[in-house]
Short mmCIF file of N, CA and C in Angstrom, two decimals:
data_model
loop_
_atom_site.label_atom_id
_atom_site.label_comp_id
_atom_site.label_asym_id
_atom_site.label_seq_id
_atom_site.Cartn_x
_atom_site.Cartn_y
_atom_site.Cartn_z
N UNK A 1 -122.49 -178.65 -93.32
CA UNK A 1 -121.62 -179.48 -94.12
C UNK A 1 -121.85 -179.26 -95.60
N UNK A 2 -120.61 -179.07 -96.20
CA UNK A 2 -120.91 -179.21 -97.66
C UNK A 2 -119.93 -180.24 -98.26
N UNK A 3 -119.96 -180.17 -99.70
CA UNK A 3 -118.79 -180.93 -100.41
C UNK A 3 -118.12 -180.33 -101.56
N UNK A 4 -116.98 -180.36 -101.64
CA UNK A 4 -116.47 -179.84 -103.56
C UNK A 4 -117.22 -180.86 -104.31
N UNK A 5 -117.70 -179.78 -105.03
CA UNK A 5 -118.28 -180.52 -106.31
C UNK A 5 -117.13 -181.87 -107.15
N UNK A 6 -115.89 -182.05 -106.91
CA UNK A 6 -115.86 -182.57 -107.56
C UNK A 6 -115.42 -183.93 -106.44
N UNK A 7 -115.24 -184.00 -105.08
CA UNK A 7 -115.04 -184.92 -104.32
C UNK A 7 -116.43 -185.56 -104.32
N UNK A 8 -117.37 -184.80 -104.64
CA UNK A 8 -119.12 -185.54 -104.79
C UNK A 8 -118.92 -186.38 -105.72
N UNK A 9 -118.01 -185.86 -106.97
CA UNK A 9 -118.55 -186.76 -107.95
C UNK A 9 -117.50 -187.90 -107.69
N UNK A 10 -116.49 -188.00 -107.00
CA UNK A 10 -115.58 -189.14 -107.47
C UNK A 10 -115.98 -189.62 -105.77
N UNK A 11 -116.84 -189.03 -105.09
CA UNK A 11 -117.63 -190.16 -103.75
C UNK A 11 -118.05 -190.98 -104.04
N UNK A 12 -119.54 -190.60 -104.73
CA UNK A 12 -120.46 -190.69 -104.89
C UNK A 12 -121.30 -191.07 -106.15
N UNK A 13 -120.43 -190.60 -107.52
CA UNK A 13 -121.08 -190.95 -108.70
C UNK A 13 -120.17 -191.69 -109.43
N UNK A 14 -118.87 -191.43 -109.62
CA UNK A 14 -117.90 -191.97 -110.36
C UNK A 14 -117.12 -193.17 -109.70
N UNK A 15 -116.63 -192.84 -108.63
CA UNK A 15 -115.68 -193.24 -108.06
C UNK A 15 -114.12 -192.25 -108.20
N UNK A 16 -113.36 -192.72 -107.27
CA UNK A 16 -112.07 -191.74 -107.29
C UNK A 16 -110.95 -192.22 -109.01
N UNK A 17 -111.22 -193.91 -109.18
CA UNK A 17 -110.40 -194.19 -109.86
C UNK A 17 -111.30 -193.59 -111.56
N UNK A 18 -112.39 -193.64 -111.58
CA UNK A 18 -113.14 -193.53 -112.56
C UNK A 18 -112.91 -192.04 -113.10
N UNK A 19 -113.20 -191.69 -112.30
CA UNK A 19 -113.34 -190.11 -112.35
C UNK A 19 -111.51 -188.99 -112.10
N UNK A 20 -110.45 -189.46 -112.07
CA UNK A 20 -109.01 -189.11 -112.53
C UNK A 20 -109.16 -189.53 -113.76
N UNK A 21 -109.77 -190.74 -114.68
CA UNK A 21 -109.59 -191.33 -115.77
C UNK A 21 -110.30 -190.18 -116.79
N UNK A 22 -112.03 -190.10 -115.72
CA UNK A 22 -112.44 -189.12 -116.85
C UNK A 22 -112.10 -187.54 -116.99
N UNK A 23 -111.25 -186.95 -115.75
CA UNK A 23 -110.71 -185.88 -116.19
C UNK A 23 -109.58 -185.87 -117.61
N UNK A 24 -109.00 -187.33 -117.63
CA UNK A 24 -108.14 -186.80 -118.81
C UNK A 24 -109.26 -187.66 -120.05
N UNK A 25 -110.14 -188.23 -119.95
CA UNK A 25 -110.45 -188.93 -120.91
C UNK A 25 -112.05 -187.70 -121.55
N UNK A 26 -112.76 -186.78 -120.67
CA UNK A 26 -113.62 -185.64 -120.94
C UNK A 26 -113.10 -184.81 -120.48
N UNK A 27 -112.21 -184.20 -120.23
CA UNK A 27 -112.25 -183.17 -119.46
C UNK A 27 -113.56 -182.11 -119.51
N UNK A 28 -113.99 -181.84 -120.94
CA UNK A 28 -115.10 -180.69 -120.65
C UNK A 28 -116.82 -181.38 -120.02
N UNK A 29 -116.69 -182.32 -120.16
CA UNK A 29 -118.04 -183.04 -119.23
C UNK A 29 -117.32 -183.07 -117.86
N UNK A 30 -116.59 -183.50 -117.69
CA UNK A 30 -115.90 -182.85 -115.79
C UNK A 30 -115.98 -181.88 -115.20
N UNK A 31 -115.73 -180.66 -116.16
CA UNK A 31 -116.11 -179.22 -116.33
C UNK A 31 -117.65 -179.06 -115.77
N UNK A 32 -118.36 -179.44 -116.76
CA UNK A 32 -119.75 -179.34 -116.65
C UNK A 32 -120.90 -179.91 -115.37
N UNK A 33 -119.95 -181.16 -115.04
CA UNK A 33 -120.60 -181.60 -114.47
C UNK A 33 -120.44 -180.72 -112.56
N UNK A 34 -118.98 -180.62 -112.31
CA UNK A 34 -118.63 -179.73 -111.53
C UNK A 34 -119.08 -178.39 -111.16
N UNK A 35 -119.41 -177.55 -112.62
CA UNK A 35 -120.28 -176.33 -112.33
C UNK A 35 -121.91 -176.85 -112.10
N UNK A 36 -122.84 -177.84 -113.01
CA UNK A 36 -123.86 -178.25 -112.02
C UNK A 36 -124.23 -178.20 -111.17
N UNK A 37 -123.16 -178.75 -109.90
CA UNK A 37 -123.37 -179.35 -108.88
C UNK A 37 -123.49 -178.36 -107.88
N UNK A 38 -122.61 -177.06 -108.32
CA UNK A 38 -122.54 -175.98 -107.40
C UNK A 38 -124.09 -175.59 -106.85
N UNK A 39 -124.64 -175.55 -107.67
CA UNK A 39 -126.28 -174.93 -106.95
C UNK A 39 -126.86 -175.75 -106.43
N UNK A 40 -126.78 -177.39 -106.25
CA UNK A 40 -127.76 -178.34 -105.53
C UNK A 40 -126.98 -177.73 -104.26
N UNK A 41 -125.14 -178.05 -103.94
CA UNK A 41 -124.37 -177.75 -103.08
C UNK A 41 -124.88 -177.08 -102.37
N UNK A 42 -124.90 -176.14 -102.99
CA UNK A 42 -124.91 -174.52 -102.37
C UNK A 42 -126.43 -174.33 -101.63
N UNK A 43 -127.47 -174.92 -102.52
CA UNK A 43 -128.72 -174.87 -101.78
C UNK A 43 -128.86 -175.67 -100.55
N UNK A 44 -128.00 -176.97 -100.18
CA UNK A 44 -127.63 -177.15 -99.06
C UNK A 44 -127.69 -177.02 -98.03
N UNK A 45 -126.23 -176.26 -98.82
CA UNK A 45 -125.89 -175.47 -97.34
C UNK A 45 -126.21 -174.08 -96.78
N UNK A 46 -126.78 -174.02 -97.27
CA UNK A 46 -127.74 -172.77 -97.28
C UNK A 46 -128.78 -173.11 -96.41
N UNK A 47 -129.49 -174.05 -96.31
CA UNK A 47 -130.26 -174.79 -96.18
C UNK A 47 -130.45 -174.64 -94.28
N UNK A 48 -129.41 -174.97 -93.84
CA UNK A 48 -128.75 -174.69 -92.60
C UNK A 48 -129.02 -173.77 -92.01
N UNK A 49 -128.68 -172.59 -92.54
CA UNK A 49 -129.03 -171.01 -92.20
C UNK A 49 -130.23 -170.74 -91.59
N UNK A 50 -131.21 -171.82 -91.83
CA UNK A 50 -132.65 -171.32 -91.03
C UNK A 50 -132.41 -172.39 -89.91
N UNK A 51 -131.94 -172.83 -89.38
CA UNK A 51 -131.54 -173.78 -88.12
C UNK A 51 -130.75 -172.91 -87.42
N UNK A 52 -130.02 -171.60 -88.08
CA UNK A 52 -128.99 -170.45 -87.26
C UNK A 52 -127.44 -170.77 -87.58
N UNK A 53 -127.32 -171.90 -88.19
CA UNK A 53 -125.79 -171.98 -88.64
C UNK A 53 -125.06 -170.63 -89.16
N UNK A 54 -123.77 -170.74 -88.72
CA UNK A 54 -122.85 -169.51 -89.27
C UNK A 54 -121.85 -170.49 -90.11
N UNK A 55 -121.18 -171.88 -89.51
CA UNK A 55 -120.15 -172.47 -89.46
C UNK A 55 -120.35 -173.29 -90.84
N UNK A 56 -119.84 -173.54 -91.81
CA UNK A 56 -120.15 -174.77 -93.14
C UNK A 56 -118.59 -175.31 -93.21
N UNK A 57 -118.94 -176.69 -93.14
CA UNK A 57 -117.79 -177.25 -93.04
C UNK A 57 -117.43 -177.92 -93.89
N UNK A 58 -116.68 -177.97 -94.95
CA UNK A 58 -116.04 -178.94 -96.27
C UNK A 58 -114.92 -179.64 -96.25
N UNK A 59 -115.06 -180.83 -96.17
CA UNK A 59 -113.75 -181.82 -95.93
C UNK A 59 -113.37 -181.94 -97.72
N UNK A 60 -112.19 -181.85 -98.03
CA UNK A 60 -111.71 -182.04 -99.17
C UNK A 60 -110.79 -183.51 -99.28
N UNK A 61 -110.64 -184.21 -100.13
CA UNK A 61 -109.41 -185.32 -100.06
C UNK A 61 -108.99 -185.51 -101.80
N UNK A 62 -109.71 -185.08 -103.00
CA UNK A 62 -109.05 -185.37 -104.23
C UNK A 62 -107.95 -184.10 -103.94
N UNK A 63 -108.05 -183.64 -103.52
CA UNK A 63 -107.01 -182.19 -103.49
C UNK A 63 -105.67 -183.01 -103.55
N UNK A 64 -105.29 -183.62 -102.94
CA UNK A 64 -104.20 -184.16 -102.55
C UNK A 64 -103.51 -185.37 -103.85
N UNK A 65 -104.59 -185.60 -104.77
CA UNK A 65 -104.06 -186.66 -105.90
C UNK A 65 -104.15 -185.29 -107.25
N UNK A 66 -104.23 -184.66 -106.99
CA UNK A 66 -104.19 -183.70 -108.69
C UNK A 66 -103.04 -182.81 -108.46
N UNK A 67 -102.41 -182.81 -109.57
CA UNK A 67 -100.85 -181.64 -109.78
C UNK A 67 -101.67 -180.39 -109.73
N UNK A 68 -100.66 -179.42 -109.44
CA UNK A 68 -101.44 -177.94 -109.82
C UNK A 68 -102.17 -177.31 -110.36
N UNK A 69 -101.76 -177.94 -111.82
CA UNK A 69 -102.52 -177.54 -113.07
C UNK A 69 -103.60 -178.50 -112.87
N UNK A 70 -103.77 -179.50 -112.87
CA UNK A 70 -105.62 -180.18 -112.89
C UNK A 70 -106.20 -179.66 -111.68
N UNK A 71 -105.47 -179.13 -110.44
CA UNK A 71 -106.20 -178.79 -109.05
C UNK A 71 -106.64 -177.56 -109.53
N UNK A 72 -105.87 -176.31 -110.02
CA UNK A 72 -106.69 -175.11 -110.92
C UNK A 72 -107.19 -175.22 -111.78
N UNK A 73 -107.32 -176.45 -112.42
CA UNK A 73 -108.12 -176.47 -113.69
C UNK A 73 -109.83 -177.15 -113.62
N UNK A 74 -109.77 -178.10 -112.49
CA UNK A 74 -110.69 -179.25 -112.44
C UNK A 74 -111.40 -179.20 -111.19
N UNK A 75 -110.49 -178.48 -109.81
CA UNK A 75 -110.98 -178.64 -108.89
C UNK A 75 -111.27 -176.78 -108.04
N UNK A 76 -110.23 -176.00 -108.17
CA UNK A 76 -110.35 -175.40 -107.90
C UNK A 76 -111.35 -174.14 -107.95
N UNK A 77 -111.48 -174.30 -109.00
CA UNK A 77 -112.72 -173.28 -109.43
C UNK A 77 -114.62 -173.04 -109.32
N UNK A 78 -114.62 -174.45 -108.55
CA UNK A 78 -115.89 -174.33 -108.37
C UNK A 78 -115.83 -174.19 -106.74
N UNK A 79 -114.75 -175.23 -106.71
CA UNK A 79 -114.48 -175.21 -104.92
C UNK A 79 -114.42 -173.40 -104.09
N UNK A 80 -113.71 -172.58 -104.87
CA UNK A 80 -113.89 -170.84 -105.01
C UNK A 80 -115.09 -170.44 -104.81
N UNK A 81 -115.59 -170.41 -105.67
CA UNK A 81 -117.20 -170.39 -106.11
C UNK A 81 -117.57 -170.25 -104.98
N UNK A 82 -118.06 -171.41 -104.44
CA UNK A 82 -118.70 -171.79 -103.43
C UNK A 82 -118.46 -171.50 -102.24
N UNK A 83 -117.06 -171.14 -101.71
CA UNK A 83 -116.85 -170.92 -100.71
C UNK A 83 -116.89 -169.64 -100.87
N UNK A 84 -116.64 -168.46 -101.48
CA UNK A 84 -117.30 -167.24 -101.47
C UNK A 84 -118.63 -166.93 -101.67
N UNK A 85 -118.86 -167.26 -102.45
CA UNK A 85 -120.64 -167.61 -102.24
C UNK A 85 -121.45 -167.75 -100.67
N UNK A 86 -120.55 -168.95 -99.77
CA UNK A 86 -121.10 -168.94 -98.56
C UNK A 86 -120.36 -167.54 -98.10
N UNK A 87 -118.91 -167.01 -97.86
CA UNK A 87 -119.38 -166.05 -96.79
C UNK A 87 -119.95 -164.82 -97.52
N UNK A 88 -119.97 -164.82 -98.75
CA UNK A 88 -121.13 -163.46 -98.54
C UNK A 88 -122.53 -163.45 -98.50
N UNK A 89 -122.62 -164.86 -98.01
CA UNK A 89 -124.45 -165.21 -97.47
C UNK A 89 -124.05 -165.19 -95.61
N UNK A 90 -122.58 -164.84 -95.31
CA UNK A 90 -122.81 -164.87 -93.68
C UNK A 90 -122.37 -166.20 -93.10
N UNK A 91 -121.45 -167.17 -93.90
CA UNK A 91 -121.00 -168.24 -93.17
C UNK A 91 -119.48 -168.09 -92.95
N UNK A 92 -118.91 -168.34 -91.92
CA UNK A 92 -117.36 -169.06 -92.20
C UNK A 92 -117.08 -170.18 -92.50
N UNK A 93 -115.90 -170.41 -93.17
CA UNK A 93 -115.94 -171.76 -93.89
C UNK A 93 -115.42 -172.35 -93.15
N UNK A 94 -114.80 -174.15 -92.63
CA UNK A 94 -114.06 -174.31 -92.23
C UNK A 94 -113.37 -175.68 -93.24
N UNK A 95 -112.21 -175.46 -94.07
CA UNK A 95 -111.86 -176.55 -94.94
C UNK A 95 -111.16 -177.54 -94.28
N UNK A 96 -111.40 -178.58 -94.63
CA UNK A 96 -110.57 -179.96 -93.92
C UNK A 96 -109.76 -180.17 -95.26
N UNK A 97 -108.43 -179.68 -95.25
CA UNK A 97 -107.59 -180.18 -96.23
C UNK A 97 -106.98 -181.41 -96.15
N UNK A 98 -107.38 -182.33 -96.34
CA UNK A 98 -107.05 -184.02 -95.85
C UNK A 98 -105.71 -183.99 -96.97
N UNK A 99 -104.42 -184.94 -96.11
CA UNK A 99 -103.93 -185.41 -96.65
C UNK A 99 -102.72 -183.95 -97.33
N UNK A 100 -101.95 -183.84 -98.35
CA UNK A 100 -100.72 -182.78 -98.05
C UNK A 100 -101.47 -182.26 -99.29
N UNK A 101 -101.40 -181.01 -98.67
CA UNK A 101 -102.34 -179.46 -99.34
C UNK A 101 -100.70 -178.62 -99.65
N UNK A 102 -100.08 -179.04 -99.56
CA UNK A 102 -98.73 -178.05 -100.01
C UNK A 102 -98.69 -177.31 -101.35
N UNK A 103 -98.68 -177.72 -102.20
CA UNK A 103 -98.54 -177.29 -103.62
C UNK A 103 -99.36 -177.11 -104.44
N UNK A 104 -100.78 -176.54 -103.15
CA UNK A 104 -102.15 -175.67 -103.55
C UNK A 104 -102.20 -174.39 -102.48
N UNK A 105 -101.04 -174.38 -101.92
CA UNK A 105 -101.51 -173.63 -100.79
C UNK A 105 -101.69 -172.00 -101.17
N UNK A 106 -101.13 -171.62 -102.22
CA UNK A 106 -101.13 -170.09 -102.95
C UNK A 106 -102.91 -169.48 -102.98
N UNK A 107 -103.42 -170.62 -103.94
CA UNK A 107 -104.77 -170.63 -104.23
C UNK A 107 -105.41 -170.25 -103.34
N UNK A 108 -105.22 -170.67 -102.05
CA UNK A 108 -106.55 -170.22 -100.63
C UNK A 108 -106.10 -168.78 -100.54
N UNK A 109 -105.10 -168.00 -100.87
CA UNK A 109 -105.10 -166.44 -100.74
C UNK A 109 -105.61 -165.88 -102.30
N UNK A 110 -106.37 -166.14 -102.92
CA UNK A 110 -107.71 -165.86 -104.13
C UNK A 110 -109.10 -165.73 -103.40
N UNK A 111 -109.09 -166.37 -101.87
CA UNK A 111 -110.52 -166.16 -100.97
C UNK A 111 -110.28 -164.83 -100.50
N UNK A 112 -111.10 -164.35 -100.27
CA UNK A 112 -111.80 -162.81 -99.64
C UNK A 112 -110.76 -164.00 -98.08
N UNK A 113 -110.34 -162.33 -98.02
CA UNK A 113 -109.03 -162.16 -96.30
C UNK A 113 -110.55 -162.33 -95.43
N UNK A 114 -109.93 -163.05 -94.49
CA UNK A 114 -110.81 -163.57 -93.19
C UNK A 114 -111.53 -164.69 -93.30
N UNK A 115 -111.79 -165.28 -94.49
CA UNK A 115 -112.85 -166.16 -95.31
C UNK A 115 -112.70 -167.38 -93.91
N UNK A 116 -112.51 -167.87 -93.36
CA UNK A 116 -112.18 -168.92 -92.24
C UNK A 116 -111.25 -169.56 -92.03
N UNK A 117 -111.22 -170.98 -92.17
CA UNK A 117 -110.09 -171.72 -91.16
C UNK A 117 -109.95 -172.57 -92.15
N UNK A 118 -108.57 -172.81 -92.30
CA UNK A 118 -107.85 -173.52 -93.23
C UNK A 118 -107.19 -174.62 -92.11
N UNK A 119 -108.16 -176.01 -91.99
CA UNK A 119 -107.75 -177.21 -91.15
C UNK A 119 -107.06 -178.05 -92.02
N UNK A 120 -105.47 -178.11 -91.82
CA UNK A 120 -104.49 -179.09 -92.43
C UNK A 120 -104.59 -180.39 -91.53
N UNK A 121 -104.57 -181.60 -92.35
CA UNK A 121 -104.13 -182.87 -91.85
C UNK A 121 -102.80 -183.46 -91.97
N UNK A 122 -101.97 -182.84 -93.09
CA UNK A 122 -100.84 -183.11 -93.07
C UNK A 122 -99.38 -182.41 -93.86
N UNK A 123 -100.28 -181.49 -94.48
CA UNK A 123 -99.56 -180.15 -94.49
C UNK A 123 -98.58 -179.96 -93.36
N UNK A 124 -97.20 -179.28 -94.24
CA UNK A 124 -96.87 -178.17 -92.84
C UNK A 124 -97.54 -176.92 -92.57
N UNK A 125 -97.58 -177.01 -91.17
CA UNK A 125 -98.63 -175.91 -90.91
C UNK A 125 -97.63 -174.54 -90.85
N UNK A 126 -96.61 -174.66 -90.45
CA UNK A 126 -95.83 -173.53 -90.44
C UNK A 126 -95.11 -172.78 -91.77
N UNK A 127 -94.69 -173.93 -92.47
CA UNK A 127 -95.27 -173.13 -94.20
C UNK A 127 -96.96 -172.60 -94.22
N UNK A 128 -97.59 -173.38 -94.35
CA UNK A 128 -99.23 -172.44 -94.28
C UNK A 128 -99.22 -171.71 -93.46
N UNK A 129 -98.84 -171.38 -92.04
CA UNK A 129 -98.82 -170.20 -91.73
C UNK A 129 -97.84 -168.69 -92.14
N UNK A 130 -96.73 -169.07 -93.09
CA UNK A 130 -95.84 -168.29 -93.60
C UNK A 130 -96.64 -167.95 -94.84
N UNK A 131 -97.07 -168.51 -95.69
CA UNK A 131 -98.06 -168.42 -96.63
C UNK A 131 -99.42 -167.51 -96.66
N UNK A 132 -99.77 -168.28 -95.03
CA UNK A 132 -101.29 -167.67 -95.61
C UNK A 132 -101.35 -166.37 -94.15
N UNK A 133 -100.30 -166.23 -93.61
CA UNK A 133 -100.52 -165.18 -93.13
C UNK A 133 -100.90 -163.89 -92.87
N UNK A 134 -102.26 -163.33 -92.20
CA UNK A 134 -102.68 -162.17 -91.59
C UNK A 134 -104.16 -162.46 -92.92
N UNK A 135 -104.11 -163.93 -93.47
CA UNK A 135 -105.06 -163.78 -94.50
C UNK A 135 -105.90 -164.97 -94.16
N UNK A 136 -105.89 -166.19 -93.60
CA UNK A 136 -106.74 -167.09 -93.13
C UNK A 136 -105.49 -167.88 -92.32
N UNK A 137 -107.06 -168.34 -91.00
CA UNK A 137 -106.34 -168.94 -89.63
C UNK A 137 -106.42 -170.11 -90.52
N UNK A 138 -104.88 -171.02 -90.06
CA UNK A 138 -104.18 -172.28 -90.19
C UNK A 138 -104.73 -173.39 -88.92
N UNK A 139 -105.13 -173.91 -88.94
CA UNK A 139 -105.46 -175.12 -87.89
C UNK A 139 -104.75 -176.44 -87.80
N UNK A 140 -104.68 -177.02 -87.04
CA UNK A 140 -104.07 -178.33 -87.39
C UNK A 140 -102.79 -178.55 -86.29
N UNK A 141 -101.83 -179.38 -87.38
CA UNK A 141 -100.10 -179.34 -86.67
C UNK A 141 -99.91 -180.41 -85.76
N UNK A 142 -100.41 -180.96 -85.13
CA UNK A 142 -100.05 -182.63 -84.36
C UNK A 142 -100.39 -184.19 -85.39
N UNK A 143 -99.33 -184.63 -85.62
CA UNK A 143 -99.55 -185.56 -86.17
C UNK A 143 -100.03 -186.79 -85.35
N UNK A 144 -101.18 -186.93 -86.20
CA UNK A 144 -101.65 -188.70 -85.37
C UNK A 144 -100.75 -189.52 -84.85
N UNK A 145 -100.06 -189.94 -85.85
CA UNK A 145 -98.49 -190.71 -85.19
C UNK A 145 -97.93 -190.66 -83.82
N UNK A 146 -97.83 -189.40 -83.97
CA UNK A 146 -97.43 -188.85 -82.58
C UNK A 146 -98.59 -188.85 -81.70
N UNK A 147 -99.70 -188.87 -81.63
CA UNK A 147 -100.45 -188.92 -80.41
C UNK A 147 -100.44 -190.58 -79.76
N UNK A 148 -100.62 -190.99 -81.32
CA UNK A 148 -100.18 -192.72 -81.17
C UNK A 148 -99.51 -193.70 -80.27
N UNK A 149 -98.68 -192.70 -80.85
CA UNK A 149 -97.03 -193.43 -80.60
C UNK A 149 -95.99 -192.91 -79.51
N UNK A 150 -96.73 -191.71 -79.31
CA UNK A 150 -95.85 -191.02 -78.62
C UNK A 150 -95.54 -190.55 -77.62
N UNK A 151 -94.72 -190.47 -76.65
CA UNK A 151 -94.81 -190.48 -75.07
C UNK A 151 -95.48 -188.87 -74.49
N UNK A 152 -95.93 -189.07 -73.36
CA UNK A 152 -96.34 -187.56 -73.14
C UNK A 152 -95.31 -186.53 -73.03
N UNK A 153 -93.81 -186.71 -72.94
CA UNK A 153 -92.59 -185.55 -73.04
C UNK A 153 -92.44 -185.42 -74.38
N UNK A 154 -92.62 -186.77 -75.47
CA UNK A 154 -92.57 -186.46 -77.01
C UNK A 154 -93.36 -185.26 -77.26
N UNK A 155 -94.99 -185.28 -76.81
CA UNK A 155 -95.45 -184.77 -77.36
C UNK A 155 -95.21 -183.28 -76.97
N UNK A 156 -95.37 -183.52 -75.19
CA UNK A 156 -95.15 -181.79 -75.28
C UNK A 156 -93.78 -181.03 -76.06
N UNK A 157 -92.83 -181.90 -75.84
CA UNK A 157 -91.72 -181.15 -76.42
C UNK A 157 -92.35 -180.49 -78.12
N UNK A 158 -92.96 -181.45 -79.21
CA UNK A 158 -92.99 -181.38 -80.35
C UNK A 158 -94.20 -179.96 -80.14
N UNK A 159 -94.91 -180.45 -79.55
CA UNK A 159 -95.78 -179.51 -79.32
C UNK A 159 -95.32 -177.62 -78.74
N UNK A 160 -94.34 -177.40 -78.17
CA UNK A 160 -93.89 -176.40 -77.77
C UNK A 160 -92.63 -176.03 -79.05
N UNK A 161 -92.41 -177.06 -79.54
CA UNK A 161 -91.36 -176.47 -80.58
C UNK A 161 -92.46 -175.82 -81.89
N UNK A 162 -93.25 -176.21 -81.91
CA UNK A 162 -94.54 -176.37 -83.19
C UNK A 162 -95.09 -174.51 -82.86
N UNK A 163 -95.09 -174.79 -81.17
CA UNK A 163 -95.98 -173.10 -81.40
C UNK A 163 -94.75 -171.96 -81.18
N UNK A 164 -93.63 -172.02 -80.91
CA UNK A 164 -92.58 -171.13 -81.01
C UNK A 164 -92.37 -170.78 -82.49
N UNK A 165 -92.81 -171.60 -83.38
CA UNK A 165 -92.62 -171.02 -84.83
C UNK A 165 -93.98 -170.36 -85.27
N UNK A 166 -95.26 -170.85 -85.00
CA UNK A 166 -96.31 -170.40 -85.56
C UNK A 166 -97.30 -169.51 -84.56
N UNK A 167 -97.02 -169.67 -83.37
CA UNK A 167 -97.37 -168.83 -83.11
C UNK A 167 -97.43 -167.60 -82.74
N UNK A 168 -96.24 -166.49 -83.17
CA UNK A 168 -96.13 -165.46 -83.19
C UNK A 168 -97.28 -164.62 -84.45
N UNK A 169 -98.29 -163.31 -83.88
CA UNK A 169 -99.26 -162.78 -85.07
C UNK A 169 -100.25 -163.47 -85.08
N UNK A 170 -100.50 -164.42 -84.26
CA UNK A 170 -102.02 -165.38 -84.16
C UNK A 170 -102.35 -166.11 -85.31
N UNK A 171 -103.50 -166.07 -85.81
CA UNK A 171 -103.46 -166.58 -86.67
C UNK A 171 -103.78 -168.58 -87.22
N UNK A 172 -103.86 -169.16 -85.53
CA UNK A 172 -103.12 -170.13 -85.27
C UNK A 172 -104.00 -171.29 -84.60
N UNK A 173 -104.68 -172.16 -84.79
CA UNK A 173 -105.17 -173.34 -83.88
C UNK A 173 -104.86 -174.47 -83.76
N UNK A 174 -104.43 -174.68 -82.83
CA UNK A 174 -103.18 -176.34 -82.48
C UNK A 174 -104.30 -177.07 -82.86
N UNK A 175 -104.55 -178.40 -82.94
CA UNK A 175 -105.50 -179.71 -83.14
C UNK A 175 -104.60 -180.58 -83.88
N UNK A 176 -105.03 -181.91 -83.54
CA UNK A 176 -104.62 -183.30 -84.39
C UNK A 176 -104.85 -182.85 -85.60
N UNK A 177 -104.35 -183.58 -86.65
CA UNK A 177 -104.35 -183.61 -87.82
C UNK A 177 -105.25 -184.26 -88.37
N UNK A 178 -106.26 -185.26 -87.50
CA UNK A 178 -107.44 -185.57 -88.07
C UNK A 178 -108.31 -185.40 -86.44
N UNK A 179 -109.20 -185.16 -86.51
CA UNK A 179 -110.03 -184.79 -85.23
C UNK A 179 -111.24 -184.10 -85.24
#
C-alpha cells in the first residue's frame, strides 16, 4: 500500500478542505511539501519487497476535486514519480481511481506501457479503455447502484452489454466499482 503524496497531506495533515485552500493560498509550500513526502512514501513501500511483494496498491480520491491544470500542477507529478519509481524497483502498480478520473485520463499514458492496472470507480471504463489502450489494463465497470438495486437480468444484461464494447484486445477486468 502506498499513498499520493498529496491525498497524505489533505488525509492526514491538512485536511481536504484546508489543503484546496492552501493550494491556492501557497501553492509553492504545496509544491514542497508533496516532493518531501515522496521518499518517506516510497521507503514504504519498498519496505514490502522483503516480505516478497510485487503488487503496491494506491487508492487516490483528491484526483477527482482538482481541474486539469491543478491535477498537473499539484497532484500529478509526484504521483508519476512514484509510480515509476516502483516499477523500476519490480512492482506493479494497482491505482484505485475513486470517484470520476475522466478529465485526467491522458496523463496515465506519461507511465512506462505495462506500468499496471488502472481500477476506475466511476469513470467510464470504455472511454478508458479507448484511451488507454494496448498501454495499461482498465479495471472496474459495474456500478454499485446496480449491484444494489438491481435485479439479476439487470445486471447480466448491463454486464454483457459492458464487455461487447471493452472487451475486444484484452486489456480488460470486470469488478464493482468499489470492491
Amino acid at each position: 500500500g502506498a499513498y499520493a503524496p498529496l491525498d497524505l497531506i489533505g488525509d492526514f495533515l491538512r485536511g481536504v478542505e484546508n489543503l484546496l485552500l492552501d493550494i491556492r493560498r501557497y501553492p509553492d509550500k504545496v509544491k514542497a511539501a508533496t516532493e518531501a513526502l515522496v521518499e518517506p512514501i516510497m521507503n514504504y513501500a519498498l519496505a514490502h519487497k522483503n516480505i516478497g511483494a510485487t503488487l503496491a496498491f494506491i487508492p487516490l480520491h483528491l484526483n477527482e476535486y482538482l481541474s486539469p491544470k491543478l491535477y498537473k500542477e499539484f497532484y500529478w507529478p509526484t504521483l508519476n514519480e512514484f509510480i515509476v519509481r516502483l516499477v523500476k524497483d519490480g512492482f506493479k502498480v494497482m491505482v484505485f481511481f475513486e470517484g470520476r478520473h475522466d478529465a485526467h485520463l491522458e496523463t496515465i499514458l506519461e507511465l512506462p506501457k505495462g506500468w499496471g492496472v488502472a481500477y476506475f470507480e466511476k469513470t467510464d471504463v470504455v472511454k478508458a479503455k479507448e484511451v488507454l489502450k494496448g498501454h495499461t489494463c482498465v479495471m472496474g465497470g459495474i456500478p454499485m447502484g446496480l449491484i444494489v438495486g438491481g435485479t439479476p437480468a439487470q445486471i447480466d444484461e448491463y454486464v454483457k452489454n459492458l464487455l461487447e464494447k471493452v472487451k475486444p484486445g484484452g486489456g480488460f477486468i470486470l469488478a464493482p466499482g468499489v470492491g
